PDB file of C-alpha atoms and ligand atoms in Angstrom:
ATOM      1  CA  UNK M  36      -6.034 -24.063  13.965  1.00 48.00           C
ATOM      2  CA  UNK M  37      -3.163 -21.774  14.925  1.00 53.00           C
ATOM      3  CA  UNK M  38      -0.851 -23.523  17.420  1.00 53.00           C
ATOM      4  CA  UNK M  39       0.376 -21.291  20.229  1.00 55.00           C
ATOM      5  CA  UNK M  40       3.577 -23.123  21.168  1.00 62.00           C
ATOM      6  CA  UNK M  41       6.482 -24.953  19.531  1.00 68.00           C
ATOM      7  CA  UNK M  42       8.611 -23.709  16.616  1.00 75.00           C
ATOM      8  CA  UNK M  43       6.524 -23.359  13.445  1.00 83.00           C
ATOM      9  CA  UNK M  44       7.338 -25.176  10.195  1.00 93.00           C
ATOM     10  CA  UNK M  45       6.061 -22.202   8.246  1.00 97.00           C
ATOM     11  CA  UNK M  46       4.184 -18.933   8.787  1.00 98.00           C
ATOM     12  CA  UNK M  47       2.164 -17.126   6.117  1.00 98.00           C
ATOM     13  CA  UNK M  48       1.229 -13.468   6.563  1.00 98.00           C
ATOM     14  CA  UNK M  49      -1.106 -11.540   4.251  1.00 98.00           C
ATOM     15  CA  UNK M  50      -0.781  -7.768   3.774  1.00 98.00           C
ATOM     16  CA  UNK M  51      -3.061  -5.462   1.765  1.00 98.00           C
ATOM     17  CA  UNK M  52      -2.621  -2.834  -0.935  1.00 98.00           C
ATOM     18  CA  UNK M  53      -3.504   0.760  -0.118  1.00 98.00           C
ATOM     19  CA  UNK M  54      -5.380   3.583  -1.736  1.00 98.00           C
ATOM     20  CA  UNK M  55      -5.013   7.177  -0.523  1.00 98.00           C
ATOM     21  CA  UNK M  56      -8.564   8.548  -0.297  1.00 98.00           C
ATOM     22  CA  UNK M  57      -6.886  11.909   0.320  1.00 98.00           C
ATOM     23  CA  UNK M  58      -3.227  12.655  -0.328  1.00 98.00           C
ATOM     24  CA  UNK M  59      -2.245  16.197   0.644  1.00 98.00           C
ATOM     25  CA  UNK M  60       1.440  16.896  -0.075  1.00 98.00           C
ATOM     26  CA  UNK M  61       3.406  19.884   1.243  1.00 98.00           C
ATOM     27  CA  UNK M  62       6.673  21.455   0.083  1.00 98.00           C
ATOM     28  CA  UNK M  63       9.687  19.197   0.804  1.00 97.00           C
ATOM     29  CA  UNK M  64      11.220  19.247   4.291  1.00 97.00           C
ATOM     30  CA  UNK M  65      14.895  19.663   5.078  1.00 96.00           C
ATOM     31  CA  UNK M  66      15.402  15.880   4.840  1.00 97.00           C
ATOM     32  CA  UNK M  67      13.911  15.778   1.317  1.00 96.00           C
ATOM     33  CA  UNK M  68      10.712  13.989   2.371  1.00 98.00           C
ATOM     34  CA  UNK M  69       7.374  15.715   1.837  1.00 98.00           C
ATOM     35  CA  UNK M  70       5.015  16.416   4.729  1.00 98.00           C
ATOM     36  CA  UNK M  71       1.767  14.520   4.158  1.00 98.00           C
ATOM     37  CA  UNK M  72      -1.791  14.657   5.375  1.00 98.00           C
ATOM     38  CA  UNK M  73      -3.288  11.483   3.998  1.00 98.00           C
ATOM     39  CA  UNK M  74      -6.195   9.103   4.528  1.00 98.00           C
ATOM     40  CA  UNK M  75      -5.021   5.565   3.848  1.00 98.00           C
ATOM     41  CA  UNK M  76      -7.605   2.905   2.982  1.00 98.00           C
ATOM     42  CA  UNK M  77      -6.547  -0.770   2.797  1.00 98.00           C
ATOM     43  CA  UNK M  78      -8.161  -2.755  -0.016  1.00 98.00           C
ATOM     44  CA  UNK M  79      -8.455  -6.477  -0.686  1.00 98.00           C
ATOM     45  CA  UNK M  80      -5.579  -6.982  -3.083  1.00 98.00           C
ATOM     46  CA  UNK M  81      -2.878  -8.839  -1.183  1.00 98.00           C
ATOM     47  CA  UNK M  82       0.686 -10.026  -1.103  1.00 98.00           C
ATOM     48  CA  UNK M  83       1.263 -13.221   0.905  1.00 98.00           C
ATOM     49  CA  UNK M  84       4.635 -13.823   2.540  1.00 98.00           C
ATOM     50  CA  UNK M  85       5.526 -17.365   3.674  1.00 98.00           C
ATOM     51  CA  UNK M  86       8.608 -17.896   5.834  1.00 98.00           C
ATOM     52  CA  UNK M  87      10.255 -21.210   6.776  1.00 98.00           C
ATOM     53  CA  UNK M  88      13.235 -22.045   8.997  1.00 98.00           C
ATOM     54  CA  UNK M  89      16.585 -22.201   7.195  1.00 98.00           C
ATOM     55  CA  UNK M  90      20.292 -21.969   8.030  1.00 97.00           C
ATOM     56  CA  UNK M  91      20.747 -19.192   5.472  1.00 97.00           C
ATOM     57  CA  UNK M  92      18.737 -16.407   3.751  1.00 96.00           C
ATOM     58  CA  UNK M  93      16.745 -17.113   0.612  1.00 95.00           C
ATOM     59  CA  UNK M  94      14.153 -14.881  -1.059  1.00 95.00           C
ATOM     60  CA  UNK M  95      11.856 -16.058  -3.839  1.00 95.00           C
ATOM     61  CA  UNK M  96       9.103 -14.060  -5.545  1.00 95.00           C
ATOM     62  CA  UNK M  97       6.116 -15.354  -7.476  1.00 96.00           C
ATOM     63  CA  UNK M  98       3.664 -12.978  -9.117  1.00 94.00           C
ATOM     64  CA  UNK M  99       0.109 -13.054 -10.385  1.00 94.00           C
ATOM     65  CA  UNK M 100      -0.010 -13.440 -14.199  1.00 92.00           C
ATOM     66  CA  UNK M 101      -0.806  -9.726 -14.717  1.00 91.00           C
ATOM     67  CA  UNK M 102       2.428  -8.654 -12.977  1.00 92.00           C
ATOM     68  CA  UNK M 103       5.979  -8.596 -14.315  1.00 86.00           C
ATOM     69  CA  UNK M 104       8.147 -10.670 -11.960  1.00 86.00           C
ATOM     70  CA  UNK M 105      11.326  -9.102 -13.392  1.00 85.00           C
ATOM     71  CA  UNK M 106      10.161  -5.694 -12.085  1.00 86.00           C
ATOM     72  CA  UNK M 107      10.586  -6.871  -8.470  1.00 87.00           C
ATOM     73  CA  UNK M 108      14.015  -5.927  -7.058  1.00 79.00           C
ATOM     74  CA  UNK M 109      15.607  -8.883  -5.221  1.00 77.00           C
ATOM     75  CA  UNK M 110      18.992  -7.470  -4.135  1.00 74.00           C
ATOM     76  CA  UNK M 111      20.106  -6.451  -0.648  1.00 73.00           C
ATOM     77  CA  UNK M 112      18.347  -3.082  -1.033  1.00 78.00           C
ATOM     78  CA  UNK M 113      15.003  -4.924  -1.290  1.00 89.00           C
ATOM     79  CA  UNK M 114      12.744  -3.649   1.469  1.00 95.00           C
ATOM     80  CA  UNK M 115      12.056  -7.224   2.608  1.00 96.00           C
ATOM     81  CA  UNK M 116      15.779  -7.888   3.109  1.00 96.00           C
ATOM     82  CA  UNK M 117      16.062  -4.622   5.060  1.00 97.00           C
ATOM     83  CA  UNK M 118      13.041  -5.582   7.184  1.00 98.00           C
ATOM     84  CA  UNK M 119      14.489  -9.002   8.049  1.00 98.00           C
ATOM     85  CA  UNK M 120      17.886  -7.497   8.881  1.00 97.00           C
ATOM     86  CA  UNK M 121      16.432  -4.784  11.135  1.00 98.00           C
ATOM     87  CA  UNK M 122      14.314  -7.300  13.062  1.00 98.00           C
ATOM     88  CA  UNK M 123      17.199  -9.786  13.398  1.00 98.00           C
ATOM     89  CA  UNK M 124      19.589  -7.042  14.561  1.00 98.00           C
ATOM     90  CA  UNK M 125      17.105  -5.763  17.157  1.00 98.00           C
ATOM     91  CA  UNK M 126      17.078  -9.196  18.802  1.00 98.00           C
ATOM     92  CA  UNK M 127      20.647 -10.285  18.008  1.00 98.00           C
ATOM     93  CA  UNK M 128      19.568 -13.326  15.994  1.00 98.00           C
ATOM     94  CA  UNK M 129      20.839 -14.385  12.528  1.00 98.00           C
ATOM     95  CA  UNK M 130      18.616 -13.253   9.627  1.00 98.00           C
ATOM     96  CA  UNK M 131      18.116 -16.805   8.397  1.00 98.00           C
ATOM     97  CA  UNK M 132      14.883 -17.800   6.681  1.00 98.00           C
ATOM     98  CA  UNK M 133      13.441 -19.144   3.473  1.00 98.00           C
ATOM     99  CA  UNK M 134      11.079 -16.376   2.313  1.00 97.00           C
ATOM    100  CA  UNK M 135       8.498 -16.697  -0.461  1.00 97.00           C
ATOM    101  CA  UNK M 136       6.510 -13.646  -1.580  1.00 97.00           C
ATOM    102  CA  UNK M 137       3.411 -14.205  -3.690  1.00 97.00           C
ATOM    103  CA  UNK M 138       2.505 -10.851  -5.194  1.00 97.00           C
ATOM    104  CA  UNK M 139      -0.871  -9.633  -6.345  1.00 97.00           C
ATOM    105  CA  UNK M 140      -0.259  -5.952  -5.573  1.00 97.00           C
ATOM    106  CA  UNK M 141       0.973  -4.027  -8.644  1.00 96.00           C
ATOM    107  CA  UNK M 142       4.747  -3.431  -8.560  1.00 94.00           C
ATOM    108  CA  UNK M 143       5.672   0.296  -8.460  1.00 93.00           C
ATOM    109  CA  UNK M 144       1.927   0.908  -8.803  1.00 96.00           C
ATOM    110  CA  UNK M 145       1.296   3.521  -6.100  1.00 97.00           C
ATOM    111  CA  UNK M 146      -0.373   0.899  -3.900  1.00 98.00           C
ATOM    112  CA  UNK M 147       2.423   0.351  -1.359  1.00 97.00           C
ATOM    113  CA  UNK M 148       3.170  -3.215  -2.451  1.00 96.00           C
ATOM    114  CA  UNK M 149       6.760  -3.093  -1.170  1.00 96.00           C
ATOM    115  CA  UNK M 150       5.540  -1.648   2.120  1.00 97.00           C
ATOM    116  CA  UNK M 151       2.989  -4.469   2.409  1.00 98.00           C
ATOM    117  CA  UNK M 152       5.776  -7.029   1.891  1.00 98.00           C
ATOM    118  CA  UNK M 153       7.942  -5.338   4.541  1.00 98.00           C
ATOM    119  CA  UNK M 154       5.092  -5.314   7.073  1.00 98.00           C
ATOM    120  CA  UNK M 155       4.246  -8.939   6.278  1.00 98.00           C
ATOM    121  CA  UNK M 156       7.842 -10.111   6.661  1.00 98.00           C
ATOM    122  CA  UNK M 157       8.183  -8.325  10.036  1.00 98.00           C
ATOM    123  CA  UNK M 158       5.067 -10.087  11.364  1.00 98.00           C
ATOM    124  CA  UNK M 159       5.997 -13.450   9.811  1.00 98.00           C
ATOM    125  CA  UNK M 160       9.620 -13.538  11.000  1.00 98.00           C
ATOM    126  CA  UNK M 161       8.640 -12.303  14.461  1.00 98.00           C
ATOM    127  CA  UNK M 162       6.438 -15.402  14.722  1.00 98.00           C
ATOM    128  CA  UNK M 163       8.900 -17.805  13.005  1.00 98.00           C
ATOM    129  CA  UNK M 164      11.825 -16.730  15.202  1.00 98.00           C
ATOM    130  CA  UNK M 165       9.650 -16.633  18.377  1.00 97.00           C
ATOM    131  CA  UNK M 166      10.669 -13.032  19.146  1.00 98.00           C
ATOM    132  CA  UNK M 167       7.471 -11.528  20.568  1.00 98.00           C
ATOM    133  CA  UNK M 168       8.502  -8.018  19.482  1.00 98.00           C
ATOM    134  CA  UNK M 169       6.494  -5.256  21.178  1.00 98.00           C
ATOM    135  CA  UNK M 170       4.045  -3.191  19.104  1.00 98.00           C
ATOM    136  CA  UNK M 171       6.175  -0.142  19.858  1.00 98.00           C
ATOM    137  CA  UNK M 172       9.289  -1.777  18.356  1.00 98.00           C
ATOM    138  CA  UNK M 173       7.321  -3.119  15.372  1.00 98.00           C
ATOM    139  CA  UNK M 174       6.009   0.345  14.523  1.00 98.00           C
ATOM    140  CA  UNK M 175       9.444   1.911  15.040  1.00 98.00           C
ATOM    141  CA  UNK M 176      11.061  -0.583  12.636  1.00 98.00           C
ATOM    142  CA  UNK M 177       8.169  -0.120  10.194  1.00 98.00           C
ATOM    143  CA  UNK M 178       8.638   3.679  10.157  1.00 98.00           C
ATOM    144  CA  UNK M 179      12.368   3.216   9.585  1.00 98.00           C
ATOM    145  CA  UNK M 180      11.663   0.955   6.592  1.00 98.00           C
ATOM    146  CA  UNK M 181       9.317   3.319   4.738  1.00 97.00           C
ATOM    147  CA  UNK M 182       6.618   5.945   5.060  1.00 98.00           C
ATOM    148  CA  UNK M 183       3.742   3.521   4.271  1.00 98.00           C
ATOM    149  CA  UNK M 184       4.940   0.514   6.290  1.00 98.00           C
ATOM    150  CA  UNK M 185       3.290   1.449   9.647  1.00 98.00           C
ATOM    151  CA  UNK M 186      -0.022   1.738   7.785  1.00 98.00           C
ATOM    152  CA  UNK M 187       0.527  -1.691   6.196  1.00 98.00           C
ATOM    153  CA  UNK M 188       0.754  -3.140   9.727  1.00 98.00           C
ATOM    154  CA  UNK M 189      -2.531  -1.438  10.696  1.00 98.00           C
ATOM    155  CA  UNK M 190      -4.858  -1.624   7.687  1.00 98.00           C
ATOM    156  CA  UNK M 191      -8.369  -0.148   7.866  1.00 98.00           C
ATOM    157  CA  UNK M 192      -8.897   3.599   7.427  1.00 98.00           C
ATOM    158  CA  UNK M 193      -5.965   5.550   8.822  1.00 98.00           C
ATOM    159  CA  UNK M 194      -4.939   9.198   9.011  1.00 98.00           C
ATOM    160  CA  UNK M 195      -1.260   9.485   8.112  1.00 98.00           C
ATOM    161  CA  UNK M 196       0.826  12.523   9.083  1.00 98.00           C
ATOM    162  CA  UNK M 197       4.555  13.325   9.247  1.00 98.00           C
ATOM    163  CA  UNK M 198       5.943  11.810   6.036  1.00 98.00           C
ATOM    164  CA  UNK M 199       3.046   9.292   6.229  1.00 98.00           C
ATOM    165  CA  UNK M 200       4.566   7.159   8.990  1.00 98.00           C
ATOM    166  CA  UNK M 201       2.630   8.709  11.918  1.00 98.00           C
ATOM    167  CA  UNK M 202      -0.604   6.721  11.907  1.00 98.00           C
ATOM    168  CA  UNK M 203      -3.922   6.986  13.670  1.00 98.00           C
ATOM    169  CA  UNK M 204      -7.064   4.945  13.012  1.00 97.00           C
ATOM    170  CA  UNK M 205     -10.107   6.941  11.814  1.00 98.00           C
ATOM    171  CA  UNK M 206     -13.802   6.142  11.452  1.00 97.00           C
ATOM    172  CA  UNK M 207     -15.517   4.052   8.801  1.00 97.00           C
ATOM    173  CA  UNK M 208     -13.533   0.867   9.454  1.00 96.00           C
ATOM    174  CA  UNK M 209     -16.751  -1.174   9.314  1.00 96.00           C
ATOM    175  CA  UNK M 210     -18.261   0.506   6.228  1.00 98.00           C
ATOM    176  CA  UNK M 211     -17.524  -1.448   3.031  1.00 98.00           C
ATOM    177  CA  UNK M 212     -16.484   0.495  -0.084  1.00 98.00           C
ATOM    178  CA  UNK M 213     -16.218  -1.089  -3.532  1.00 98.00           C
ATOM    179  CA  UNK M 214     -13.420  -0.283  -5.981  1.00 98.00           C
ATOM    180  CA  UNK M 215     -12.382  -1.065  -9.515  1.00 98.00           C
ATOM    181  CA  UNK M 216      -8.616  -1.033  -9.923  1.00 98.00           C
ATOM    182  CA  UNK M 217      -6.929  -0.548 -13.315  1.00 98.00           C
ATOM    183  CA  UNK M 218      -3.255  -1.486 -13.362  1.00 97.00           C
ATOM    184  CA  UNK M 219      -0.668  -0.226 -15.860  1.00 97.00           C
ATOM    185  CA  UNK M 220       1.888  -2.292 -17.754  1.00 93.00           C
ATOM    186  CA  UNK M 221       4.834  -0.237 -16.502  1.00 94.00           C
ATOM    187  CA  UNK M 222       5.276   1.097 -12.957  1.00 95.00           C
ATOM    188  CA  UNK M 223       6.132   4.664 -11.939  1.00 97.00           C
ATOM    189  CA  UNK M 224       9.025   5.584  -9.657  1.00 96.00           C
ATOM    190  CA  UNK M 225       7.684   7.251  -6.482  1.00 97.00           C
ATOM    191  CA  UNK M 226      10.714   9.604  -6.118  1.00 97.00           C
ATOM    192  CA  UNK M 227      10.283  10.643  -9.784  1.00 98.00           C
ATOM    193  CA  UNK M 228       6.620  11.559  -9.169  1.00 98.00           C
ATOM    194  CA  UNK M 229       7.566  13.594  -6.072  1.00 98.00           C
ATOM    195  CA  UNK M 230      10.270  15.355  -8.117  1.00 98.00           C
ATOM    196  CA  UNK M 231       7.665  16.222 -10.751  1.00 98.00           C
ATOM    197  CA  UNK M 232       5.384  17.497  -7.966  1.00 98.00           C
ATOM    198  CA  UNK M 233       8.234  19.789  -6.812  1.00 98.00           C
ATOM    199  CA  UNK M 234       8.713  21.098 -10.355  1.00 98.00           C
ATOM    200  CA  UNK M 235       4.988  21.655 -10.944  1.00 98.00           C
ATOM    201  CA  UNK M 236       4.139  23.028  -7.487  1.00 95.00           C
ATOM    202  CA  UNK M 237       7.189  25.177  -6.801  1.00 93.00           C
ATOM    203  CA  UNK M 238       5.052  27.444  -4.576  1.00 94.00           C
ATOM    204  CA  UNK M 239       3.514  24.578  -2.553  1.00 95.00           C
ATOM    205  CA  UNK M 240       2.778  25.404   1.067  1.00 97.00           C
ATOM    206  CA  UNK M 241       4.792  23.510   3.694  1.00 96.00           C
ATOM    207  CA  UNK M 242       1.384  22.583   5.137  1.00 97.00           C
ATOM    208  CA  UNK M 243      -0.415  19.924   3.086  1.00 98.00           C
ATOM    209  CA  UNK M 244      -4.164  20.226   2.443  1.00 97.00           C
ATOM    210  CA  UNK M 245      -6.143  18.618   5.277  1.00 96.00           C
ATOM    211  CA  UNK M 246      -8.866  15.992   4.792  1.00 98.00           C
ATOM    212  CA  UNK M 247     -11.236  17.334   7.497  1.00 97.00           C
ATOM    213  CA  UNK M 248     -14.495  16.876   5.572  1.00 97.00           C
ATOM    214  CA  UNK M 249     -13.534  13.451   4.232  1.00 98.00           C
ATOM    215  CA  UNK M 250     -12.623  12.209   7.717  1.00 98.00           C
ATOM    216  CA  UNK M 251     -15.948  13.534   9.059  1.00 98.00           C
ATOM    217  CA  UNK M 252     -17.920  11.625   6.389  1.00 98.00           C
ATOM    218  CA  UNK M 253     -15.913   8.372   6.263  1.00 98.00           C
ATOM    219  CA  UNK M 254     -18.694   6.320   7.886  1.00 98.00           C
ATOM    220  CA  UNK M 255     -21.476   7.916   5.782  1.00 98.00           C
ATOM    221  CA  UNK M 256     -23.153   6.565   2.634  1.00 97.00           C
ATOM    222  CA  UNK M 257     -20.814   6.498  -0.337  1.00 98.00           C
ATOM    223  CA  UNK M 258     -22.301   9.622  -1.975  1.00 97.00           C
ATOM    224  CA  UNK M 259     -20.942  11.677   0.953  1.00 97.00           C
ATOM    225  CA  UNK M 260     -17.319  10.886   0.060  1.00 98.00           C
ATOM    226  CA  UNK M 261     -17.600  10.778  -3.732  1.00 97.00           C
ATOM    227  CA  UNK M 262     -16.646  14.426  -4.225  1.00 98.00           C
ATOM    228  CA  UNK M 263     -14.002  14.425  -1.493  1.00 98.00           C
ATOM    229  CA  UNK M 264     -11.390  12.046  -2.945  1.00 98.00           C
ATOM    230  CA  UNK M 265      -8.216  14.008  -3.650  1.00 98.00           C
ATOM    231  CA  UNK M 266      -4.621  13.329  -4.656  1.00 98.00           C
ATOM    232  CA  UNK M 267      -1.934  16.034  -4.934  1.00 98.00           C
ATOM    233  CA  UNK M 268       0.296  13.543  -6.813  1.00 98.00           C
ATOM    234  CA  UNK M 269      -2.319  13.029  -9.527  1.00 98.00           C
ATOM    235  CA  UNK M 270      -1.276  15.941 -11.769  1.00 98.00           C
ATOM    236  CA  UNK M 271       2.459  15.043 -11.598  1.00 98.00           C
ATOM    237  CA  UNK M 272       1.614  11.383 -12.343  1.00 98.00           C
ATOM    238  CA  UNK M 273      -0.597  12.450 -15.293  1.00 98.00           C
ATOM    239  CA  UNK M 274       2.163  14.738 -16.523  1.00 98.00           C
ATOM    240  CA  UNK M 275       4.555  11.764 -16.575  1.00 98.00           C
ATOM    241  CA  UNK M 276       1.912   9.390 -18.025  1.00 98.00           C
ATOM    242  CA  UNK M 277      -0.590  11.401 -20.098  1.00 98.00           C
ATOM    243  CA  UNK M 278      -2.358   8.199 -21.199  1.00 98.00           C
ATOM    244  CA  UNK M 279      -3.714   7.815 -17.655  1.00 98.00           C
ATOM    245  CA  UNK M 280      -6.152  10.652 -18.487  1.00 98.00           C
ATOM    246  CA  UNK M 281      -7.808   8.226 -20.912  1.00 98.00           C
ATOM    247  CA  UNK M 282      -8.067   5.598 -18.164  1.00 98.00           C
ATOM    248  CA  UNK M 283      -9.746   8.113 -15.818  1.00 98.00           C
ATOM    249  CA  UNK M 284     -12.118   9.218 -18.600  1.00 98.00           C
ATOM    250  CA  UNK M 285     -12.955   5.581 -19.391  1.00 98.00           C
ATOM    251  CA  UNK M 286     -13.848   4.964 -15.727  1.00 98.00           C
ATOM    252  CA  UNK M 287     -16.161   7.947 -15.728  1.00 98.00           C
ATOM    253  CA  UNK M 288     -17.774   6.735 -18.967  1.00 98.00           C
ATOM    254  CA  UNK M 289     -18.182   3.259 -17.441  1.00 98.00           C
ATOM    255  CA  UNK M 290     -20.256   4.847 -14.654  1.00 98.00           C
ATOM    256  CA  UNK M 291     -17.875   4.998 -11.663  1.00 98.00           C
ATOM    257  CA  UNK M 292     -18.863   7.462  -8.930  1.00 98.00           C
ATOM    258  CA  UNK M 293     -15.318   8.897  -8.864  1.00 98.00           C
ATOM    259  CA  UNK M 294     -11.888   8.001 -10.144  1.00 98.00           C
ATOM    260  CA  UNK M 295      -8.358   8.944  -9.166  1.00 98.00           C
ATOM    261  CA  UNK M 296      -4.751   7.975  -9.503  1.00 98.00           C
ATOM    262  CA  UNK M 297      -3.659   5.787  -6.576  1.00 98.00           C
ATOM    263  CA  UNK M 298      -0.837   7.447  -4.618  1.00 98.00           C
ATOM    264  CA  UNK M 299       2.085   8.115  -6.964  1.00 98.00           C
ATOM    265  CA  UNK M 300       0.403   5.998  -9.689  1.00 97.00           C
ATOM    266  CA  UNK M 301       0.159   4.673 -12.302  1.00 98.00           C
ATOM    267  CA  UNK M 302      -2.669   2.473 -10.960  1.00 98.00           C
ATOM    268  CA  UNK M 303      -6.087   4.177 -11.250  1.00 98.00           C
ATOM    269  CA  UNK M 304      -8.929   3.391  -8.841  1.00 98.00           C
ATOM    270  CA  UNK M 305     -12.667   3.942  -9.235  1.00 98.00           C
ATOM    271  CA  UNK M 306     -15.191   4.224  -6.422  1.00 98.00           C
ATOM    272  CA  UNK M 307     -18.430   2.280  -6.881  1.00 98.00           C
ATOM    273  CA  UNK M 308     -21.641   1.991  -4.888  1.00 98.00           C
ATOM    274  CA  UNK M 309     -21.844  -1.817  -4.537  1.00 98.00           C
ATOM    275  CA  UNK M 310     -20.249  -5.091  -5.598  1.00 98.00           C
ATOM    276  CA  UNK M 311     -22.657  -5.301  -8.559  1.00 98.00           C
ATOM    277  CA  UNK M 312     -21.921  -1.730  -9.593  1.00 98.00           C
ATOM    278  CA  UNK M 313     -18.178  -2.453  -9.395  1.00 98.00           C
ATOM    279  CA  UNK M 314     -18.554  -5.557 -11.567  1.00 98.00           C
ATOM    280  CA  UNK M 315     -20.471  -3.472 -14.128  1.00 98.00           C
ATOM    281  CA  UNK M 316     -17.831  -0.716 -14.148  1.00 98.00           C
ATOM    282  CA  UNK M 317     -15.091  -3.361 -14.445  1.00 98.00           C
ATOM    283  CA  UNK M 318     -16.877  -4.851 -17.471  1.00 98.00           C
ATOM    284  CA  UNK M 319     -17.048  -1.370 -19.016  1.00 98.00           C
ATOM    285  CA  UNK M 320     -13.287  -0.997 -18.473  1.00 98.00           C
ATOM    286  CA  UNK M 321     -12.443  -4.316 -20.117  1.00 96.00           C
ATOM    287  CA  UNK M 322      -9.354  -3.820 -22.289  1.00 96.00           C
ATOM    288  CA  UNK M 323      -8.385  -0.534 -20.597  1.00 97.00           C
ATOM    289  CA  UNK M 324      -4.941  -0.499 -18.933  1.00 96.00           C
ATOM    290  CA  UNK M 325      -3.067  -3.732 -18.224  1.00 95.00           C
ATOM    291  CA  UNK M 326      -5.555  -5.471 -15.957  1.00 97.00           C
ATOM    292  CA  UNK M 327      -8.870  -4.669 -14.243  1.00 98.00           C
ATOM    293  CA  UNK M 328      -9.597  -5.890 -10.704  1.00 98.00           C
ATOM    294  CA  UNK M 329     -12.521  -5.505  -8.299  1.00 98.00           C
ATOM    295  CA  UNK M 330     -11.721  -5.146  -4.584  1.00 98.00           C
ATOM    296  CA  UNK M 331     -13.345  -3.850  -1.437  1.00 98.00           C
ATOM    297  CA  UNK M 332     -12.049  -2.016   1.577  1.00 98.00           C
ATOM    298  CA  UNK M 333     -11.199  -1.297   4.247  1.00 98.00           C
ATOM    299  CA  UNK M 334      -9.505  -4.596   5.137  1.00 98.00           C
ATOM    300  CA  UNK M 335      -7.100  -5.692   7.881  1.00 98.00           C
ATOM    301  CA  UNK M 336      -3.387  -4.897   7.928  1.00 98.00           C
ATOM    302  CA  UNK M 337      -0.642  -7.564   7.921  1.00 98.00           C
ATOM    303  CA  UNK M 338      -2.017 -10.676   9.641  1.00 98.00           C
ATOM    304  CA  UNK M 339      -1.148 -14.364  10.009  1.00 98.00           C
ATOM    305  CA  UNK M 340      -3.274 -16.571   7.749  1.00 98.00           C
ATOM    306  CA  UNK M 341      -1.384 -19.865   8.173  1.00 94.00           C
ATOM    307  CA  UNK M 342       0.887 -21.209  10.880  1.00 92.00           C
ATOM    308  CA  UNK M 343       1.834 -24.812  10.223  1.00 92.00           C
TER     309      UNK M 343
HETATM  310  O1  C5P R 280       9.310   6.327   2.588  1.00 91.64           O
HETATM  311  P1  C5P R 280       9.575   5.603   1.319  1.00 91.64           P
HETATM  312  O2  C5P R 280      10.898   4.900   1.315  1.00 91.64           O
HETATM  313  O3  C5P R 280       8.461   4.716   0.888  1.00 91.64           O
HETATM  314  O4  C5P R 280       9.671   6.735   0.203  1.00 91.64           O
HETATM  315  C1  C5P R 280      10.155   6.474  -1.087  1.00 91.64           C
HETATM  316  C2  C5P R 280      10.541   7.786  -1.728  1.00 91.64           C
HETATM  317  O5  C5P R 280       9.373   8.584  -1.956  1.00 91.64           O
HETATM  318  C3  C5P R 280      11.442   8.656  -0.875  1.00 91.64           C
HETATM  319  O6  C5P R 280      12.792   8.335  -1.089  1.00 91.64           O
HETATM  320  C4  C5P R 280      11.104  10.050  -1.374  1.00 91.64           C
HETATM  321  O7  C5P R 280      11.748  10.311  -2.595  1.00 91.64           O
HETATM  322  C5  C5P R 280       9.629   9.949  -1.680  1.00 91.64           C
HETATM  323  N1  C5P R 280       8.775  10.383  -0.559  1.00 91.64           N
HETATM  324  C6  C5P R 280       8.696  11.730  -0.254  1.00 91.64           C
HETATM  325  N2  C5P R 280       7.885  12.154   0.773  1.00 91.64           N
HETATM  326  C7  C5P R 280       7.148  11.273   1.478  1.00 91.64           C
HETATM  327  C8  C5P R 280       7.203   9.891   1.178  1.00 91.64           C
HETATM  328  C9  C5P R 280       8.038   9.483   0.143  1.00 91.64           C
HETATM  329  O8  C5P R 280       9.341  12.567  -0.891  1.00 91.64           O
HETATM  330  N3  C5P R 280       6.350  11.699   2.443  1.00 91.64           N
END
């Protein structure tokens, strides 16, 4: 049971990975960010953040065996440290907590793992410190932390505009989709993939491609969306990591309905028609990439799973 009063001994918040079902990218704006028209879809690969009271700040990270714990940055520029500091400063409280992140979301994988951690830590510390931050403030802090962080608070199927931080729920939130996820041994830097996009699409329009048809069909049977998945960062990611073409080809050979690079990559995701189909495709992809996972979506955004 979740107690409603008294200071908690610990709070655990779970936040999901994302896929972009559509990622339309425009020419860079004056501030260097790229205008996006994107359909975010939260899938059931999670990072859990547990926070406990402390008289100082401590951050510890544990990772699933298929992830490289040394790839997680732990310094003061870590998005979780920035999230805690922003929330503490808003309320004038010290940023003191013992924070443990258990990661399942690929690091630098194009699945917004850092954004998930930031959203989770905002929700967890808000509860631990008894702050009762308004939704408006939470979303403002989230947008300040990163383009994908507001989505990580929301989960579900979401239309993202602006640089991705302007979020609006779209249909299909109750229609389950099945995915096979192939991780890569080494992550890709998001800014590097955007830079490659700029080099490869020097004549890109300032207006990103819109996902009108996809949004219209989001609640329809899976065949309706199979041909509508799209990622403008796929070609730049493939240019930086040509071996990902083999991963996409292997997914097609294994019988996936569609495959694409997730966000800025290098994770590749494959749409399937059912849990059984996904398990079959995953078996066909055995040995491809670093690790093969099956997950469904859409799932909830950052939410409390334990309050002790
Ligand atoms: O917003 P976030 O901090 O997650 O973005 C990380 C980097 O990705 C930015 O510094 C920028 O290089 C690139 N980016 C971009 N346009 C966006 C989102 C991210 O160029 N819409």
